[in-house]
Coordinates of C-alpha atoms and ligand atoms in Angstrom, one line a residue:
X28 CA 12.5 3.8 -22.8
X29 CA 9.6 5.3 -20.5
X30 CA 6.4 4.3 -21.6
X31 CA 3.2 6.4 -20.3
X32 CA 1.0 3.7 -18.7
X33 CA -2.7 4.3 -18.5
X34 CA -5.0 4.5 -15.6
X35 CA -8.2 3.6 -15.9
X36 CA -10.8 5.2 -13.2
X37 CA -13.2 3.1 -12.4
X38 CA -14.3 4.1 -9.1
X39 CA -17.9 6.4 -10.2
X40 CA -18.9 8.7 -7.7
X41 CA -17.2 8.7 -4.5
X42 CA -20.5 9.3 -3.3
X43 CA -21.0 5.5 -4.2
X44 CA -18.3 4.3 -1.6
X45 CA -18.8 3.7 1.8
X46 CA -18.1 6.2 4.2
X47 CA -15.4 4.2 5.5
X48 CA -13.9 4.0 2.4
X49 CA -14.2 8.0 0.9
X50 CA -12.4 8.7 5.1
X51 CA -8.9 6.3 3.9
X52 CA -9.2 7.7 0.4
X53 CA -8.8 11.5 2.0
X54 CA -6.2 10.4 4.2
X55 CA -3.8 8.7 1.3
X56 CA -4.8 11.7 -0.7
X57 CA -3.3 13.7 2.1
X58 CA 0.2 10.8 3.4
X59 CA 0.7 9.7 -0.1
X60 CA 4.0 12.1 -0.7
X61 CA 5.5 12.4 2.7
X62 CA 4.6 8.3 3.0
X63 CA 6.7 8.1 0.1
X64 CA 9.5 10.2 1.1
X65 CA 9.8 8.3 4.4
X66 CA 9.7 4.9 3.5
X67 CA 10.4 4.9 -0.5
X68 CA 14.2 3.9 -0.2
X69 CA 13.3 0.5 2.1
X70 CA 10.4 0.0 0.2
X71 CA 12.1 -0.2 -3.9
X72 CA 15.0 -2.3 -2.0
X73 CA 14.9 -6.5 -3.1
X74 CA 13.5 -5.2 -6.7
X75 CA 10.0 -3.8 -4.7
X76 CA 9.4 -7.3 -3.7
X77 CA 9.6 -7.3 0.1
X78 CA 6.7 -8.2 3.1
X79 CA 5.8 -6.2 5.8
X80 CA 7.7 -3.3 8.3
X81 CA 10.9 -5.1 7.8
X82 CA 10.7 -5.7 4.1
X83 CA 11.0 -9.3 4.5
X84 CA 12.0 -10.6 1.0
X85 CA 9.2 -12.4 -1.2
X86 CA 12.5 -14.7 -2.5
X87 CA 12.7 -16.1 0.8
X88 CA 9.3 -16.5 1.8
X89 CA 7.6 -17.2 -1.8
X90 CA 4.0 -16.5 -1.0
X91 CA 3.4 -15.5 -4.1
X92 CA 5.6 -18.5 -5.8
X93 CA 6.6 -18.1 -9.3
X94 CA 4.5 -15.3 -11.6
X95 CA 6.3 -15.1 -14.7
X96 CA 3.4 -14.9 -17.4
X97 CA 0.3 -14.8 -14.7
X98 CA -2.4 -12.8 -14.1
X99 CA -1.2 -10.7 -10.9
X100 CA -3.6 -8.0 -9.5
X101 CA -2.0 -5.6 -6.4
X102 CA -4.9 -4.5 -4.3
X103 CA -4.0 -0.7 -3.1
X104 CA -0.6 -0.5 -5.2
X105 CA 0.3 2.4 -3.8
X106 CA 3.7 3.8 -5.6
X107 CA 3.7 0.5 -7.5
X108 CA 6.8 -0.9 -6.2
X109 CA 5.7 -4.3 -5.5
X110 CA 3.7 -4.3 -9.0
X111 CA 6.8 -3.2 -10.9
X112 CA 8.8 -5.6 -9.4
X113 CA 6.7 -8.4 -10.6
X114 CA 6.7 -6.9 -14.0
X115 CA 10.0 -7.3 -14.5
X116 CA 9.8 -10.6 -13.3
X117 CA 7.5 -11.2 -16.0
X118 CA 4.1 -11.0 -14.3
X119 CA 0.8 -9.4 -16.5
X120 CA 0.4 -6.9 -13.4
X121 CA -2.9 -4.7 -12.9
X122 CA -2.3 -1.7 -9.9
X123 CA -5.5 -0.9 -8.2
X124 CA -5.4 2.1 -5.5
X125 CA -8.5 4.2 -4.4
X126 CA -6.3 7.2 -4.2
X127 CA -5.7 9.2 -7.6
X128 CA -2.5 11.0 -5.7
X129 CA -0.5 7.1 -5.1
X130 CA -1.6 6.1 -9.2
X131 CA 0.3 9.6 -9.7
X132 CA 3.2 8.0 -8.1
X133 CA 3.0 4.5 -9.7
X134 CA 2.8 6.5 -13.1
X135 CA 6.1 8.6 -12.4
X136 CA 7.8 5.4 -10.8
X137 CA 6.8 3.3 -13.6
X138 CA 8.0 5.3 -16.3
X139 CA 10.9 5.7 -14.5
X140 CA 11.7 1.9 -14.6
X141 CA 10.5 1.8 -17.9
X142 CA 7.7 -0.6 -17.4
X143 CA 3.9 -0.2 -18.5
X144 CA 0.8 -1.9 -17.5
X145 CA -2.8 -0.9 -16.2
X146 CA -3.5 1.2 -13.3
X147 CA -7.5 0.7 -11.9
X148 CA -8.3 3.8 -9.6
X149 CA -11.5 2.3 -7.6
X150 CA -11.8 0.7 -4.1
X151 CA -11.3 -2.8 -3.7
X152 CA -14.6 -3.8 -2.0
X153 CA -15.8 -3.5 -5.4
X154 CA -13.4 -4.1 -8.8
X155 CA -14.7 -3.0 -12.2
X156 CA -12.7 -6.4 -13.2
X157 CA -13.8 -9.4 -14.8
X158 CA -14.8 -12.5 -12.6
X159 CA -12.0 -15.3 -12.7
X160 CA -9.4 -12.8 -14.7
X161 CA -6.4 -13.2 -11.9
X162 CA -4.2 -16.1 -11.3
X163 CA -2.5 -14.4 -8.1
X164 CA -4.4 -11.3 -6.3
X165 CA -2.2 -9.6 -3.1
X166 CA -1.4 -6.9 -1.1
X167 CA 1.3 -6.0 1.3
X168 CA -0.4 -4.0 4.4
X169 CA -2.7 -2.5 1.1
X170 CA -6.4 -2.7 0.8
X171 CA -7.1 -5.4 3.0
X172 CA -6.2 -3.4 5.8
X173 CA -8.5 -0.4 5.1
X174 CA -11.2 -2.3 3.9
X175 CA -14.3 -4.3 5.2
X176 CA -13.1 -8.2 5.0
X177 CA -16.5 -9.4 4.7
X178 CA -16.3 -7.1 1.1
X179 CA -13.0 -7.7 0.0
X180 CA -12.8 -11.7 0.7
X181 CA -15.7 -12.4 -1.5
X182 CA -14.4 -10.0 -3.9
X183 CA -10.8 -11.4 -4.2
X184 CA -13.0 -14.8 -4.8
X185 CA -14.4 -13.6 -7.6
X186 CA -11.6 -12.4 -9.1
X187 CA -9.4 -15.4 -8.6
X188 CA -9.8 -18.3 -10.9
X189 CA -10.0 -21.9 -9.3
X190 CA -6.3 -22.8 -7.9
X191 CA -5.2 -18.7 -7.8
X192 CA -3.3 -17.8 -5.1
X193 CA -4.7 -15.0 -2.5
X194 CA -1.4 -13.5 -0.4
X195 CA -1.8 -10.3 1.9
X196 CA 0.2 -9.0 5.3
X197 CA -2.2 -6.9 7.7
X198 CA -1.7 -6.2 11.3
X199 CA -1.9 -9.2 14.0
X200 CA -4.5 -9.4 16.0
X201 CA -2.1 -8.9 19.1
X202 CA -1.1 -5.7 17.5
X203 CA -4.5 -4.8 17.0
X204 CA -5.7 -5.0 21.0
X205 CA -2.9 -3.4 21.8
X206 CA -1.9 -0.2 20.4
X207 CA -3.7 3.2 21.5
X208 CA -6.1 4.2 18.9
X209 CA -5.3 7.5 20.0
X210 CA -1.6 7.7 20.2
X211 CA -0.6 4.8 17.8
X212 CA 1.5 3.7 21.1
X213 CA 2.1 0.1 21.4
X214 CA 1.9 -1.1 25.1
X215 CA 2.3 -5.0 26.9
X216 CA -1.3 -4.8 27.9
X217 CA -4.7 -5.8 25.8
X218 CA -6.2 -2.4 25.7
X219 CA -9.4 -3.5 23.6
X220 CA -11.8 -6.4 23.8
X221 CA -11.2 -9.2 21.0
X222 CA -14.8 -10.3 20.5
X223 CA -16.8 -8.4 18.4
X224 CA -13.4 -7.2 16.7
X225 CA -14.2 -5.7 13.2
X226 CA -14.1 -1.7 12.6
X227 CA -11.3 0.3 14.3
X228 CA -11.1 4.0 14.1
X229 CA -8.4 5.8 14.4
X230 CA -8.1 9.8 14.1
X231 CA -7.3 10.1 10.5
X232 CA -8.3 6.5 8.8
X233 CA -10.4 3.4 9.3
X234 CA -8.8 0.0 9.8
X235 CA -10.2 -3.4 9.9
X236 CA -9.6 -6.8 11.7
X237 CA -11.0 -10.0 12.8
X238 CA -11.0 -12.9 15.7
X239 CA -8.7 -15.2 13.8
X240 CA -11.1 -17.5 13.9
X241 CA -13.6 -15.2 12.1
X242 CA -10.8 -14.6 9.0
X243 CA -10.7 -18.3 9.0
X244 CA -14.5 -18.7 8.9
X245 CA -14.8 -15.7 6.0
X246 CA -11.7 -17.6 4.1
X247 CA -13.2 -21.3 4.0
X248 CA -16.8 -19.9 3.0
X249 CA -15.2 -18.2 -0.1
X250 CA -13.9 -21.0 -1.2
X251 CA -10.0 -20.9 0.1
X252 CA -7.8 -23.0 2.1
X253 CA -4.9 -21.9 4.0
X254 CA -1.5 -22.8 2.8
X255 CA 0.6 -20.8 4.9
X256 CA 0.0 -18.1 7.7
X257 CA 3.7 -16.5 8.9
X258 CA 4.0 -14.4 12.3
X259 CA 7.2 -12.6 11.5
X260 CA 9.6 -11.7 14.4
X261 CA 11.5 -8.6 14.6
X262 CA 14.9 -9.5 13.7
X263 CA 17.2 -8.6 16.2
X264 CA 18.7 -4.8 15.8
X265 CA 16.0 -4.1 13.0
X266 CA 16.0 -0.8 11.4
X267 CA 12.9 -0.2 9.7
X268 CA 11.0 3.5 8.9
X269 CA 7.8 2.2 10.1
X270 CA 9.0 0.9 13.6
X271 CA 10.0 3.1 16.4
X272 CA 12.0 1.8 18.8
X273 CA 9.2 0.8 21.5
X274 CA 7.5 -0.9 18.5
X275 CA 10.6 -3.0 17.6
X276 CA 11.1 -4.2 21.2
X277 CA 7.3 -5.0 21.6
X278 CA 8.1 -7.1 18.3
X279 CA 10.8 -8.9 19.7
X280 CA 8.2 -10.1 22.4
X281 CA 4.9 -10.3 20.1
X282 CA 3.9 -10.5 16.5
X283 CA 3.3 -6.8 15.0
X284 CA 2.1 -8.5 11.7
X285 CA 0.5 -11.7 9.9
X286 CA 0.9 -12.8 6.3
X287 CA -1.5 -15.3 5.1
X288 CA -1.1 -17.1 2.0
X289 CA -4.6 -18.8 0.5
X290 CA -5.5 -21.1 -2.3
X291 CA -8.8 -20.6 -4.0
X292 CA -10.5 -24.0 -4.2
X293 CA -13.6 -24.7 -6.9
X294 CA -16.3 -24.2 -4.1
X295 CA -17.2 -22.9 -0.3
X296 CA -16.6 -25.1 2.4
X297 CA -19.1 -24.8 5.2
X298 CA -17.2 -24.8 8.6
X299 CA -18.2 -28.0 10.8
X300 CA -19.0 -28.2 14.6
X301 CA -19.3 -25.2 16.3
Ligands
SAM12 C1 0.3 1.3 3.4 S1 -0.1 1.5 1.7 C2 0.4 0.0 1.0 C3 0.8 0.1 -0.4 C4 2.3 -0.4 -0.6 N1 2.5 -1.7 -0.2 C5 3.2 0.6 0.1 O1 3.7 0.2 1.1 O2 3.3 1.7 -0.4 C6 -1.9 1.3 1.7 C7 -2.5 1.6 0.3 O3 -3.9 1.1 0.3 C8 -4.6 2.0 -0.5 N2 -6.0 1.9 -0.1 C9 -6.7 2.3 1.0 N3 -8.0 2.0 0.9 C10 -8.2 1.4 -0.3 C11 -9.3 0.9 -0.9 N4 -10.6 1.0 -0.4 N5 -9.2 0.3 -2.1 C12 -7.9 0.3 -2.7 N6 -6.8 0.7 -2.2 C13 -6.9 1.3 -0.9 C14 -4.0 3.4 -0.1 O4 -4.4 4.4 -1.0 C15 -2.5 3.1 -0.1 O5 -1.9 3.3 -1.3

């Protein structure tokens, strides 16, 4: 039976969020239904539960590991298909998106699969959610990719309780130096310098990356360790929505994507040597 699942918006003013921030939130206001159109039929397929451009299936890779009965927070939901999944799997999911138009989508697609649970509209570099009240907090290409690290990385600390797993996929850094910022076009060259790597602008939204060894530094001074970081390959003769042709060969050569899995740990670890 549908349920009618409530939202909760937290986010205050928009005036309140950074500029960055208020820029994405337009932009999924504006993508959010013909996003959905485009890419909803790959992205519901293995129950919701599927990482990155080729959908690679979570019961393969197990970033997340078993959630039946934990805490689960999905950083920039979107339509909810990842959340719903878990919820059938017997996760106690919470959706968070900074766009009102994707919680609109997550509503109709719950009710749809008959599931319920809370929907937070507010941006993820700052949660109006208890400290220590997740056991697992993820995203698949969500918030972390259209928000400042150095906010979202202590954020997802706080919200983690000792021992809770942090999982997200985000663009490599290959990808990153080499795709017009203009065009979207991938090329074989490094367009764009690596240090200094943080804010990248494209037309319509504001993206965000890291030197690796930055992400590493920001990971071990909130407190997690690194349990797994996977460079998926595009499988051979992939068909995906979100890769042209030129982007699937240029993934046959180089990683398009990185999924990190982290473990929080009971305190900060200061990096040593350099
Ligand atoms: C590429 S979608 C990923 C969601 C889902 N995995 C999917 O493929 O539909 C990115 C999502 O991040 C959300 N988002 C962007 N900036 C955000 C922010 N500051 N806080 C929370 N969510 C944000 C967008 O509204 C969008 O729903």
């Amino acid at each position: 039976m549908p349920t009618s699942p409530r939202t909760r918006r937290r986010s205050g003013s928009s005036a309140k969020m950074s500029p960055h921030v208020r820029r994405n939130r337009r932009a999924w206001e504006r993508w959010a239904d013909p996003y959905e159109a485009k890419h909803r039929k790959l992205l519901r397929s293995d129950s919701g539960m599927g990482w990155g451009v080729c959908h690679l299936p979570e019961s393969e890779l197990r970033l997340l590991g078993p959630v039946r009965g934990k805490r689960v927070l999905e950083l920039g939901c979107g339509a909810g298909w990842w959340s719903i999944g878990l919820a059938r799997k017997g996760a106690r999911v919470t959706g968070l998106d900074v766009s009102p138009r994707r919680l609109a989508q997550a509503r109709e697609e719950m009710a749809r699969a008959g599931v319920d649970f809370p929907l937070v509209e507010a941006s993820a570099e700052a949660v109006p959610l208890p400290s220590r009240s997740f056991d697992v907090v993820f995203c698949d290409w969500g918030a972390l990719t259209f928000c400042d690290p150095y906010r979202t990385v202590p954020e997802v600390a706080r919200l983690l309780r000792p021992g809770g797993v942090f999982a997200f996929s985000n663009s490599s850094v290959l990808r990153t130096l080499c795709q017009d910022r203009r065009t979207d076009r991938m090329s074989p060259r490094l367009r764009y310098d690596y240090f200094g790597l943080h804010q990248v602008a494209f037309p319509e939204e504001v993206v965000f990356q890291l030197p690796t060894s930055e992400w590493l530094r920001l990971f071990r001074e909130n407190g997690f360790v690194v349990e797994n970081m996977v460079e998926p390959r595009v499988p051979e003769g992939a068909r995906t929505p979100y890769l042209t042709r030129r982007e699937s060969t240029w993934g046959r050569r180089w990683p398009l994507e990185v999924l990190w899995k982290l473990r929080k740990t009971r305190k900060a670890s200061r990096p040593s040597g350099i």
